[in-house]
Coordinates of C-alpha atoms (C1' of nucleotides) in Angstrom, one line a residue:
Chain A
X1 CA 0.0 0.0 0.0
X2 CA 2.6 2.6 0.8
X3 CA 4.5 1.4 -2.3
X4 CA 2.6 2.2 -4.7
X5 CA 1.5 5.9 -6.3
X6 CA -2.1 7.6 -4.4
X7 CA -4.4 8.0 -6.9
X8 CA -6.3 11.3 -6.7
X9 CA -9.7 12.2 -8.1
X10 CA -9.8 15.9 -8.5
X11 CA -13.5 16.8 -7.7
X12 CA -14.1 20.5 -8.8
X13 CA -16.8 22.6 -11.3
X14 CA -14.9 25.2 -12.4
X15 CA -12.3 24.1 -15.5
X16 CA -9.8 26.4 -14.5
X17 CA -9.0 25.3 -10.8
X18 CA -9.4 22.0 -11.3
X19 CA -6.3 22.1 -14.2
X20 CA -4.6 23.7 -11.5
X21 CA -4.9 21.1 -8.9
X22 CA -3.7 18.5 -11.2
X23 CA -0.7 20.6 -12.4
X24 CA 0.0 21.1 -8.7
X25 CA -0.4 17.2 -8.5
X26 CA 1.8 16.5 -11.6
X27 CA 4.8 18.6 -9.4
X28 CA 4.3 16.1 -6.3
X29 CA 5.9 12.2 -6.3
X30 CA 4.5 9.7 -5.2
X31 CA 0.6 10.8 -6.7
X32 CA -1.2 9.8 -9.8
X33 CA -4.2 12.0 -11.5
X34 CA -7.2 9.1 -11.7
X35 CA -9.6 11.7 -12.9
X36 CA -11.7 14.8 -12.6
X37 CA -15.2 15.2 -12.1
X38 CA -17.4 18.2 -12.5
X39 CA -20.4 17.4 -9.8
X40 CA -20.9 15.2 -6.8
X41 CA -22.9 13.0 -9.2
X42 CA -20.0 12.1 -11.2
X43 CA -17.7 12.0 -8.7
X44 CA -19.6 9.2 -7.4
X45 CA -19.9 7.5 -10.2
X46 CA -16.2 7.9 -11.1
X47 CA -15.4 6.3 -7.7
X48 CA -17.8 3.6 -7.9
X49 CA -15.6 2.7 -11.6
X50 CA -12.4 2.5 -10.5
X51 CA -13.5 0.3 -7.8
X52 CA -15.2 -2.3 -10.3
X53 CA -11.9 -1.7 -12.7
X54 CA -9.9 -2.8 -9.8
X55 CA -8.1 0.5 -9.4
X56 CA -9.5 2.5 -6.9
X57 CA -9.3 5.9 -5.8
X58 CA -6.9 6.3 -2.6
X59 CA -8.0 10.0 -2.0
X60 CA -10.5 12.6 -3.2
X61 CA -9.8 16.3 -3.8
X62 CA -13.3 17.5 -3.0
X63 CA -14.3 21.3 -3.7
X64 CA -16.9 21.8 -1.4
X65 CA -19.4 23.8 -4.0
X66 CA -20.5 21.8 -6.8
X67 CA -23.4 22.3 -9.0
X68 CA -25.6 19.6 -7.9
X69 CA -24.3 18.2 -4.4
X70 CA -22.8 19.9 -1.4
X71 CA -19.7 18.5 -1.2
X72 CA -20.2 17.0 2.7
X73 CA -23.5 15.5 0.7
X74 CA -21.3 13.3 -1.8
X75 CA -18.8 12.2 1.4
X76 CA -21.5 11.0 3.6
X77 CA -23.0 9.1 0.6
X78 CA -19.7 7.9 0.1
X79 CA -19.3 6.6 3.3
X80 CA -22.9 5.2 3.2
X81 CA -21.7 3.2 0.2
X82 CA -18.8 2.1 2.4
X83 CA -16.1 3.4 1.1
X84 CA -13.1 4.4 3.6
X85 CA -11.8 6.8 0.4
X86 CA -9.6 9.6 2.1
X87 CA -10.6 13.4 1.4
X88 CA -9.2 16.7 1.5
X89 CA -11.7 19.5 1.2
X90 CA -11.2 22.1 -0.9
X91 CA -13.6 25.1 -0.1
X92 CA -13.8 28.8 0.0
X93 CA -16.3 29.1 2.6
X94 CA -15.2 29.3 6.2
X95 CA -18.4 28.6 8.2
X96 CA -17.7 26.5 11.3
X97 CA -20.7 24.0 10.8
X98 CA -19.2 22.9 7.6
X99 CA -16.2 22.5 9.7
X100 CA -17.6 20.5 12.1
X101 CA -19.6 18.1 9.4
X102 CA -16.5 17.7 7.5
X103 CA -14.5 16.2 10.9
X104 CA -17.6 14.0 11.2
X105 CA -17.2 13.1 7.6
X106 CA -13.7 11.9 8.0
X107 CA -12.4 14.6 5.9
X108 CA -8.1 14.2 6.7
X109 CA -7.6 17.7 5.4
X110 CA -9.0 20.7 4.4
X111 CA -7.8 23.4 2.1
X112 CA -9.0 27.0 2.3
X113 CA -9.3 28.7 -1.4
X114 CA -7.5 30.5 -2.7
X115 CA -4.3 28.7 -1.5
X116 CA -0.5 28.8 -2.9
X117 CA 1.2 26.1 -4.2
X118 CA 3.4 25.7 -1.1
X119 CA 0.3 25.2 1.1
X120 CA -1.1 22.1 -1.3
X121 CA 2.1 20.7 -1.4
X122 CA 2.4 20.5 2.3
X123 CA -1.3 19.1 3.0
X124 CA -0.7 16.2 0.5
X125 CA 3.1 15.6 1.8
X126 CA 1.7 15.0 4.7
X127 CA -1.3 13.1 3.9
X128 CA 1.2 10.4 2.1
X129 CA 3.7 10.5 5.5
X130 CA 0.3 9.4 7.1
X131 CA 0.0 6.6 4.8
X132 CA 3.6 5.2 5.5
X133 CA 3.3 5.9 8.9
X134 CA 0.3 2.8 8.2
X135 CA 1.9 0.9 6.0
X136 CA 5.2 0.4 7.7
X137 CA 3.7 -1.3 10.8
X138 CA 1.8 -4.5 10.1
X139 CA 0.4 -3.5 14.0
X140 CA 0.5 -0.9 16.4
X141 CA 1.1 -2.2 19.5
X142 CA 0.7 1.0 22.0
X143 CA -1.5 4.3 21.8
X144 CA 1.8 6.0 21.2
X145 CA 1.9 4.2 17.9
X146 CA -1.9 5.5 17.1
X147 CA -1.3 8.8 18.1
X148 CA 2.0 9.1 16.1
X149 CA -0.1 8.0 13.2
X150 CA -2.8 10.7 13.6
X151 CA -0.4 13.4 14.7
X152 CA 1.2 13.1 10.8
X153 CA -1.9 14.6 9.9
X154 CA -1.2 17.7 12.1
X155 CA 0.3 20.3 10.4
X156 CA 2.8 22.8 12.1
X157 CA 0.5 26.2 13.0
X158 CA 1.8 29.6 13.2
X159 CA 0.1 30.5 17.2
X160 CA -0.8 34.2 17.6
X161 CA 2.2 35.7 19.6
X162 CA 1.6 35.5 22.7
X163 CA 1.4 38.5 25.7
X164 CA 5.4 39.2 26.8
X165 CA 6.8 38.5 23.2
X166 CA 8.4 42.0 21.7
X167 CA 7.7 41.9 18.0
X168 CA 11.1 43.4 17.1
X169 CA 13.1 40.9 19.6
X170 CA 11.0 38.0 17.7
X171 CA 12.4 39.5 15.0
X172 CA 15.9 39.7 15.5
X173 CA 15.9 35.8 16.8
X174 CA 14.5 34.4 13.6
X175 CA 16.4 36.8 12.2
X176 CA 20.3 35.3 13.8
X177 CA 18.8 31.8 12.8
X178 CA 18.0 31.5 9.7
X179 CA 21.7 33.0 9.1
X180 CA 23.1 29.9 10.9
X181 CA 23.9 27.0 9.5
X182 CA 24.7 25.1 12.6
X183 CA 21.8 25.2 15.8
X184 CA 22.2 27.5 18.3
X185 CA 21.9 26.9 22.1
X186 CA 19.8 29.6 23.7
X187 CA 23.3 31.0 25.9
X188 CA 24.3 30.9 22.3
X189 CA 22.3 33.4 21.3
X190 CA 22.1 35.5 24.3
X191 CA 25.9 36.0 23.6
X192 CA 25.1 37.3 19.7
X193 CA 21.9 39.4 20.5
X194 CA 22.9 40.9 23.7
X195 CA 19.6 39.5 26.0
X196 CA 19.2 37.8 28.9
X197 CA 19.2 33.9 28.6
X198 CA 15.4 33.9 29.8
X199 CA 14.4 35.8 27.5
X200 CA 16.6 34.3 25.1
X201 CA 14.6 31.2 26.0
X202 CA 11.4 32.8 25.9
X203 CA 11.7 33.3 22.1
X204 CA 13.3 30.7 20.8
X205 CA 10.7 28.4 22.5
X206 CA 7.7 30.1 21.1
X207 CA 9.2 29.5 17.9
X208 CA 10.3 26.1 18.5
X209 CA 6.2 25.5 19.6
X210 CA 5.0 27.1 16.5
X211 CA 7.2 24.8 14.3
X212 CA 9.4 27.6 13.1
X213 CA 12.2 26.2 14.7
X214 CA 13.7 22.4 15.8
X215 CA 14.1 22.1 18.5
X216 CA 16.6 18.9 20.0
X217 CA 19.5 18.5 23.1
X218 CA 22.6 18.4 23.0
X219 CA 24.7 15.7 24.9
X220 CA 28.3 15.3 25.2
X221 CA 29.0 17.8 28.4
X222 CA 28.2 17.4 31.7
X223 CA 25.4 18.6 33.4
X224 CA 21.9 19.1 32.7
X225 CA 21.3 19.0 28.4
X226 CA 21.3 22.3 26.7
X227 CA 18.5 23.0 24.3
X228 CA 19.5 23.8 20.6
X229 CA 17.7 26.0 17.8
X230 CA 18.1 25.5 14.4
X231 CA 15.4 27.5 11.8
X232 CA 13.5 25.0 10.1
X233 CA 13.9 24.6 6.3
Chain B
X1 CA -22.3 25.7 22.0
X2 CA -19.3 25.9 23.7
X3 CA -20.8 26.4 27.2
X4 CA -23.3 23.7 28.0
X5 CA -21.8 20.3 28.9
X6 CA -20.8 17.8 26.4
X7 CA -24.1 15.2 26.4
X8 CA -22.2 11.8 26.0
X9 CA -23.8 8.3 25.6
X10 CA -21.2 5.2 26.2
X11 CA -21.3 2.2 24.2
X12 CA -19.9 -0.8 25.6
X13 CA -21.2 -4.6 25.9
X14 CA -19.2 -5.0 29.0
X15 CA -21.1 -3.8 32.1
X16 CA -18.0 -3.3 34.1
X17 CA -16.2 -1.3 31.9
X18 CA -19.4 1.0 30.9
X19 CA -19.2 1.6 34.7
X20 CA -15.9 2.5 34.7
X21 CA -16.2 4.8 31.7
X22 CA -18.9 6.3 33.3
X23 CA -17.0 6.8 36.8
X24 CA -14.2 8.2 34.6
X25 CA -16.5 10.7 33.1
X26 CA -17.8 11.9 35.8
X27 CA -14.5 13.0 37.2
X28 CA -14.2 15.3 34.2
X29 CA -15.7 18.9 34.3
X30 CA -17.8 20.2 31.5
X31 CA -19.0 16.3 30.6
X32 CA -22.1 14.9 30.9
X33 CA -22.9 10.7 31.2
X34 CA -26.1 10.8 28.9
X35 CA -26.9 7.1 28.8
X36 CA -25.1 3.5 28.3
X37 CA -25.9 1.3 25.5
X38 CA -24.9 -2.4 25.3
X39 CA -25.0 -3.2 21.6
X40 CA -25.0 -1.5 18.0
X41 CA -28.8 -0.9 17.6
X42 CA -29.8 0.1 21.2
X43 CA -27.0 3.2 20.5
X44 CA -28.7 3.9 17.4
X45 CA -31.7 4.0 18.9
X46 CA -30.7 5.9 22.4
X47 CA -28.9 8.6 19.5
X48 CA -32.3 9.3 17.8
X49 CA -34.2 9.5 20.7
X50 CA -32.0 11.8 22.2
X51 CA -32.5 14.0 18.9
X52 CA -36.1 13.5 19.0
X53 CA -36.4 15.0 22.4
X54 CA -34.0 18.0 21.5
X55 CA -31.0 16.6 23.5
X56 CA -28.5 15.6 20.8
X57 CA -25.7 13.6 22.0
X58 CA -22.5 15.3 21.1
X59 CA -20.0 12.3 21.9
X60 CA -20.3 8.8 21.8
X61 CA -17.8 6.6 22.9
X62 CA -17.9 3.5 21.3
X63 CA -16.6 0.3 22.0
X64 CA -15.1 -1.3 18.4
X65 CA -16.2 -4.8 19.9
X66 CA -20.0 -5.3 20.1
X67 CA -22.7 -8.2 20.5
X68 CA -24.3 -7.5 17.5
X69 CA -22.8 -5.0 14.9
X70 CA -19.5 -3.9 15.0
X71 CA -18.2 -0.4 16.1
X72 CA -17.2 0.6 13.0
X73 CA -20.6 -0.3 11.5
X74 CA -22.3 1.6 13.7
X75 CA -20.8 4.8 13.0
X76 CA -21.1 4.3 9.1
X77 CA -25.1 3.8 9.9
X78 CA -24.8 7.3 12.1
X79 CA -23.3 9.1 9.4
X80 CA -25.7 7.4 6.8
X81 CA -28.4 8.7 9.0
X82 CA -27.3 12.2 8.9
X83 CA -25.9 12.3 12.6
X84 CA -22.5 14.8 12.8
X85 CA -22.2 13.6 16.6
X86 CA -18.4 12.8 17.7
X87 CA -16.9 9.7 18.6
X88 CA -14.1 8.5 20.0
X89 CA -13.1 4.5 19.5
X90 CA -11.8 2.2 22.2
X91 CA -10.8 -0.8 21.3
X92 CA -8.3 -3.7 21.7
X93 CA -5.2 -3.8 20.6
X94 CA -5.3 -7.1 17.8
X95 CA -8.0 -4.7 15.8
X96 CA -5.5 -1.8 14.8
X97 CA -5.8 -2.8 11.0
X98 CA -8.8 -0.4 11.1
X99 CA -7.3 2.7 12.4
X100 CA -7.5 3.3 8.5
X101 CA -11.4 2.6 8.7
X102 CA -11.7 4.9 11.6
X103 CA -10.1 7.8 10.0
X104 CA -12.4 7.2 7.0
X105 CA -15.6 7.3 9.4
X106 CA -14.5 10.4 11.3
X107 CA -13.8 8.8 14.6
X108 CA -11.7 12.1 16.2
X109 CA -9.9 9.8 19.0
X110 CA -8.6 6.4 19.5
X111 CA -8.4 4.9 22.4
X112 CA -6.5 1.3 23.3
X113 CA -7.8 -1.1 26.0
X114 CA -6.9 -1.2 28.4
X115 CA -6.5 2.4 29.1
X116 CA -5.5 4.4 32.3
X117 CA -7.4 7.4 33.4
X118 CA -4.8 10.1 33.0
X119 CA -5.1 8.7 29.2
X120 CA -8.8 8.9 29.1
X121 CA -8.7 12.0 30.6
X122 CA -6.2 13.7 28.2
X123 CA -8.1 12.6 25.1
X124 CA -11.4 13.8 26.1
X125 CA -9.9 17.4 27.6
X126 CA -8.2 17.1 23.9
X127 CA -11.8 16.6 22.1
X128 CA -13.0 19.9 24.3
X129 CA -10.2 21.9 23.6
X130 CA -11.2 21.2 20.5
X131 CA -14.9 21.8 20.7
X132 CA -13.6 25.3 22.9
X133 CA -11.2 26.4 19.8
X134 CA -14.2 25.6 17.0
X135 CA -17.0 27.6 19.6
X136 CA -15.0 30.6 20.3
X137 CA -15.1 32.0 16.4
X138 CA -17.7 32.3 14.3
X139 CA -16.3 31.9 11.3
X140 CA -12.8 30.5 10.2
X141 CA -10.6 33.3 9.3
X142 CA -7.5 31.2 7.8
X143 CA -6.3 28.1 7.1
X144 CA -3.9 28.6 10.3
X145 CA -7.6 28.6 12.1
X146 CA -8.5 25.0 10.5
X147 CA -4.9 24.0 11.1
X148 CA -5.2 24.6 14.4
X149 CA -8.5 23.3 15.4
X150 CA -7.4 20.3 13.4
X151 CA -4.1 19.9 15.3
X152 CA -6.2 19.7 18.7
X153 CA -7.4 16.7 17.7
X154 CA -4.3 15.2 16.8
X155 CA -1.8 16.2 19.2
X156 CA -0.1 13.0 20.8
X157 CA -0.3 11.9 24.0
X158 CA 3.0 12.1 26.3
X159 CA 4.2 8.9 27.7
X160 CA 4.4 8.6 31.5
X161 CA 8.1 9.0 33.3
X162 CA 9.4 8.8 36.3
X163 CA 11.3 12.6 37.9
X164 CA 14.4 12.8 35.8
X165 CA 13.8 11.1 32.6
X166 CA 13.4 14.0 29.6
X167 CA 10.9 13.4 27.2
X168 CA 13.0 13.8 24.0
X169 CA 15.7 11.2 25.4
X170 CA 13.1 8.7 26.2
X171 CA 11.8 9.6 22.9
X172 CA 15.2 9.0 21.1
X173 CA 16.0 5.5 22.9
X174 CA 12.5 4.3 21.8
X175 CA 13.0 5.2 18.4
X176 CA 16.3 3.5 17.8
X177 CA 15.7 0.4 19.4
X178 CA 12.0 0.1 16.9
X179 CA 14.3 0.4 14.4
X180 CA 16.6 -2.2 15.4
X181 CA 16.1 -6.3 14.2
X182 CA 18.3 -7.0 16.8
X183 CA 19.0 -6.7 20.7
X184 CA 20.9 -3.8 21.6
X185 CA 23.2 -3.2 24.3
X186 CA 23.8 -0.2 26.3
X187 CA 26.8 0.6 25.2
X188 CA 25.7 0.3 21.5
X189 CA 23.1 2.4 22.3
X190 CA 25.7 5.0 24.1
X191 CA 27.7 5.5 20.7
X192 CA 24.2 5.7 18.4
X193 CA 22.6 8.4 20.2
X194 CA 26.0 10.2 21.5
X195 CA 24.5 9.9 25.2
X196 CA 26.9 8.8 27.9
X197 CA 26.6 4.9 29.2
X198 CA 24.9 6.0 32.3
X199 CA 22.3 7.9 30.7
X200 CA 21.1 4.8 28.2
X201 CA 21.0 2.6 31.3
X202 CA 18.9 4.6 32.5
X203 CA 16.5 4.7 30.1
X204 CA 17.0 1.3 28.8
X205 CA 16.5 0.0 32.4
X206 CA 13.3 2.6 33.1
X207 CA 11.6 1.1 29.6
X208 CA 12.9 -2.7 30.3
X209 CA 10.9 -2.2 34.2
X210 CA 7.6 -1.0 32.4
X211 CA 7.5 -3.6 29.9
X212 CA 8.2 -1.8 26.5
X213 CA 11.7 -3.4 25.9
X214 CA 12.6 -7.1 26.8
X215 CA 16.4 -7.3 28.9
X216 CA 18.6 -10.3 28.7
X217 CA 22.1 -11.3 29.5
X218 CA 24.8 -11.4 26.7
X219 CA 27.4 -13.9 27.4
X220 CA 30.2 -15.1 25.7
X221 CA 33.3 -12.2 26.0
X222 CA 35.4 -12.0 28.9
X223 CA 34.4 -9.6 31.3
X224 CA 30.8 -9.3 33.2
X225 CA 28.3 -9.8 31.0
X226 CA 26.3 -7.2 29.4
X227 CA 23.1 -7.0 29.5
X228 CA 21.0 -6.3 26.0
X229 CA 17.4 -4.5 25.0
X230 CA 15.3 -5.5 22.4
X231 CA 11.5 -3.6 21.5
X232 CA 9.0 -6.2 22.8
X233 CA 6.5 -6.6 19.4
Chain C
dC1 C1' 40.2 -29.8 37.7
dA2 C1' 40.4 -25.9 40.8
dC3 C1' 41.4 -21.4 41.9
dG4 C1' 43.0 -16.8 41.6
dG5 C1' 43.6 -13.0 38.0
dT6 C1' 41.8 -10.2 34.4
dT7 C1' 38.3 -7.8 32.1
dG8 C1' 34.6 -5.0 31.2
dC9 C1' 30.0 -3.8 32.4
dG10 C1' 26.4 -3.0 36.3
dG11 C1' 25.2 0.3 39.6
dT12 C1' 25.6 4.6 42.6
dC13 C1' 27.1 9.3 43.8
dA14 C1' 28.5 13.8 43.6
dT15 C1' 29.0 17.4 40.3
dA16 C1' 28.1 20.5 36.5
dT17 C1' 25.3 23.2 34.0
dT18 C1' 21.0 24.4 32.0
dG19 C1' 15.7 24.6 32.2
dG20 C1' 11.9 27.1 34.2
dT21 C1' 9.5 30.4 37.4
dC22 C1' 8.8 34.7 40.0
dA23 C1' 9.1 39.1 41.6
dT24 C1' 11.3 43.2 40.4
dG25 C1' 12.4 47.2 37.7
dG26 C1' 12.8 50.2 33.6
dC27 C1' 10.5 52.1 29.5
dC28 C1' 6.8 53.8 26.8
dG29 C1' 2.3 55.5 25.7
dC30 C1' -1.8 57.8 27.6
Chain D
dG1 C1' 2.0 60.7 36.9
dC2 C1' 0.3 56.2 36.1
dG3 C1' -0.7 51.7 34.2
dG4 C1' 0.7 48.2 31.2
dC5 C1' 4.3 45.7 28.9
dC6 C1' 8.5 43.4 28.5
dA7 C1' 13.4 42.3 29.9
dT8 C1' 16.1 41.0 33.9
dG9 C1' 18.4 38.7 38.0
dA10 C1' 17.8 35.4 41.3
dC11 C1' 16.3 31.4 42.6
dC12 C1' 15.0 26.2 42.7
dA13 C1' 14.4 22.1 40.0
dA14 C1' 15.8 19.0 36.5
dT15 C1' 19.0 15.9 34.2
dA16 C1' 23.3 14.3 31.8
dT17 C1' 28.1 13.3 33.0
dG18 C1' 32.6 11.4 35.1
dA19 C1' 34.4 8.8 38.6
dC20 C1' 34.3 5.1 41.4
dC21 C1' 33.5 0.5 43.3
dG22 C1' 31.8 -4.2 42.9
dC23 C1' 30.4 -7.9 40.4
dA24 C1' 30.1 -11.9 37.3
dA25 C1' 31.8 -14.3 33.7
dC26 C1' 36.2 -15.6 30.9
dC27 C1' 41.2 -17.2 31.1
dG28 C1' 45.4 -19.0 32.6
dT29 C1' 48.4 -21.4 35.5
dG30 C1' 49.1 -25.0 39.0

DNA sequence: CACGGTTGCGGTCATATTGGTCATGGCCGC
DNA sequence: GCGGCCATGACCAATATGACCGCAACCGTG
């Protein structure tokens, strides 16, 4: 299973955006275009094929407005027809009961219109590191294994800055790391920026909790295991 | 939505363990025990009553093991029927090849029998968070926003450890010794992770007394014999 | 065959150094 | 002048390390 190319079905009205999806899926490895449908309808239909070809569809691109169906309509239907299909919503509305549906849906991702190439790429990247997080383990054996599994579908959020975080001090930390190309303990960078180590420490662990930085120890000297920064590429 | 208890209905053949999920529940703030069901049909039917008398369940947790139907089954029926309610899975551990099922019939948690409470505890304080984060907005303003409520749901779940082990070491020792088709001792483990001999006893001796690694003597060169660590599967 | 010597890891302790928290103090806008 | 915001120093807690001793199996020599 985790061998083999995901075959996507681009579900989407408008002509234009649904070329773009696939050239954005032609740019990716590891995918296959299986198709594109216009309406739910379709899309159903086209799903329902490639199962009785043999070849089905590992994972929908569904735009949420479609002529004839809503596009939460055509997943419940296609859970109702028992198919365990993955989807990634594609929508330009941002009400939260469409949100909530499309959890309930068991909608893996969802992809707020208009969105940059970089964004896509990341959603699907990590949709396939879900599926070899699967497929590498014939079992799980401990929650841990579960919720490694289900954190690969988390993607790395920017949080709102926090109260006690100076814009222009955040600034000059991300600043210093993205020059380095080796990771910087935080005493490390108090020494280049001129700050106290807690605050030092205050920074660079926001970032590290937003995903703008890794985060990892460093061993080798006694006492207690310094942290180290490096900016993530 | 966010400020009314979360109405929850437990499903579970087992009457001891319905108890206990029930006396866990009730230990939880802003949770409310809504009713038990034994089998697959008597949780359908205790979820449409509760809509037809205008108190919607809003989380079910369901047992994957049932007399008559099987967890999964049940939740492709509720989402056939139209129902959005939440539900978290708890199952045993020889049914993991449907995690992929689960995702598909938007089960938001995963629980493994048998479970402690500090884990049942985290996972449903998870699943409010959640509910908290999607309440407090009324719309989603960016994809950071779905990324975020998203990421609630997924986060995963710290292992317990004893004063003086660090998270990210345990978390490294684990790893390696997954990888490993063969026992490793704890000096081998000292020069792949760079971590003095002391410190990968440690851990190696901490994971070995809970069960995750087996520990057996290696004999045969001169000296005392050293002991090795292999991942129990 | 027996018995002491050698060897290298098991186990423990004190030590080194950072992580993390709190109250304090300066600076800026109102 | 005053209140809020952010950096700081001081403090306690956490955790990896080196050193040290003892042990348990190999290895010679008698």
């Amino acid at each position: 299973m985790a061998d083999r190319d995901i075959r996507v079905l681009v579900v989407e009205d408008e002509a234009i955006a649904a070329e773009a999806h696939t050239a954005y899926l032609g740019r990716l490895t590891g995918f296959v275009h299986a198709g594109t449908a216009g309406d739910g309808h379709s899309a159903l239909r086209a799903l329902a094929a490639a199962v009785a070809a043999g070849q089905p569809i590992d994972l929908v691109l569904m735009d949420m407005t479609l002529p004839d169906l809503h596009g939460l309509d055509v997943s419940r239907r296609m859970r109702a027809a028992g198919l365990t299909t993955d989807i990634i919503a594609i929508t330009a509305v941002r009400e939260l009961h469409i949100v909530r549906g499309a959890v309930a849906a068991g909608i893996v991702q969802y992809l707020i219109k208009p969105f940059s190439y970089a964004t896509f790429a990341q959603k699907l990247v990590q949709y396939r590191d879900f599926r070899l997080h699967l497929g590498s383990q014939s079992a799980m054996t401990s929650q841990n294994d579960v919720d490694q599994a289900f954190a690969s579908l988390r993607t790395p959020t920017e949080l709102p800055r926090p109260k006690g975080l100076a814009e222009s001090t955040l600034g000059a930390v991300i600043e210093l790391l993205k020059l380095q190309t080796v990771p910087l303990s935080s005493s490390e960078v108090t020494e280049q920026l001129g700050i106290s180590r807690v605050t030092a420490r205050r920074y660079l662990e926001h970032l590290a909790d937003t995903g703008l930085l890794d985060r990892s120890p460093r061993y080798g000297t006694p006492g207690r295991p310094e942290n180290e920064y490096a900016w993530r590429r």
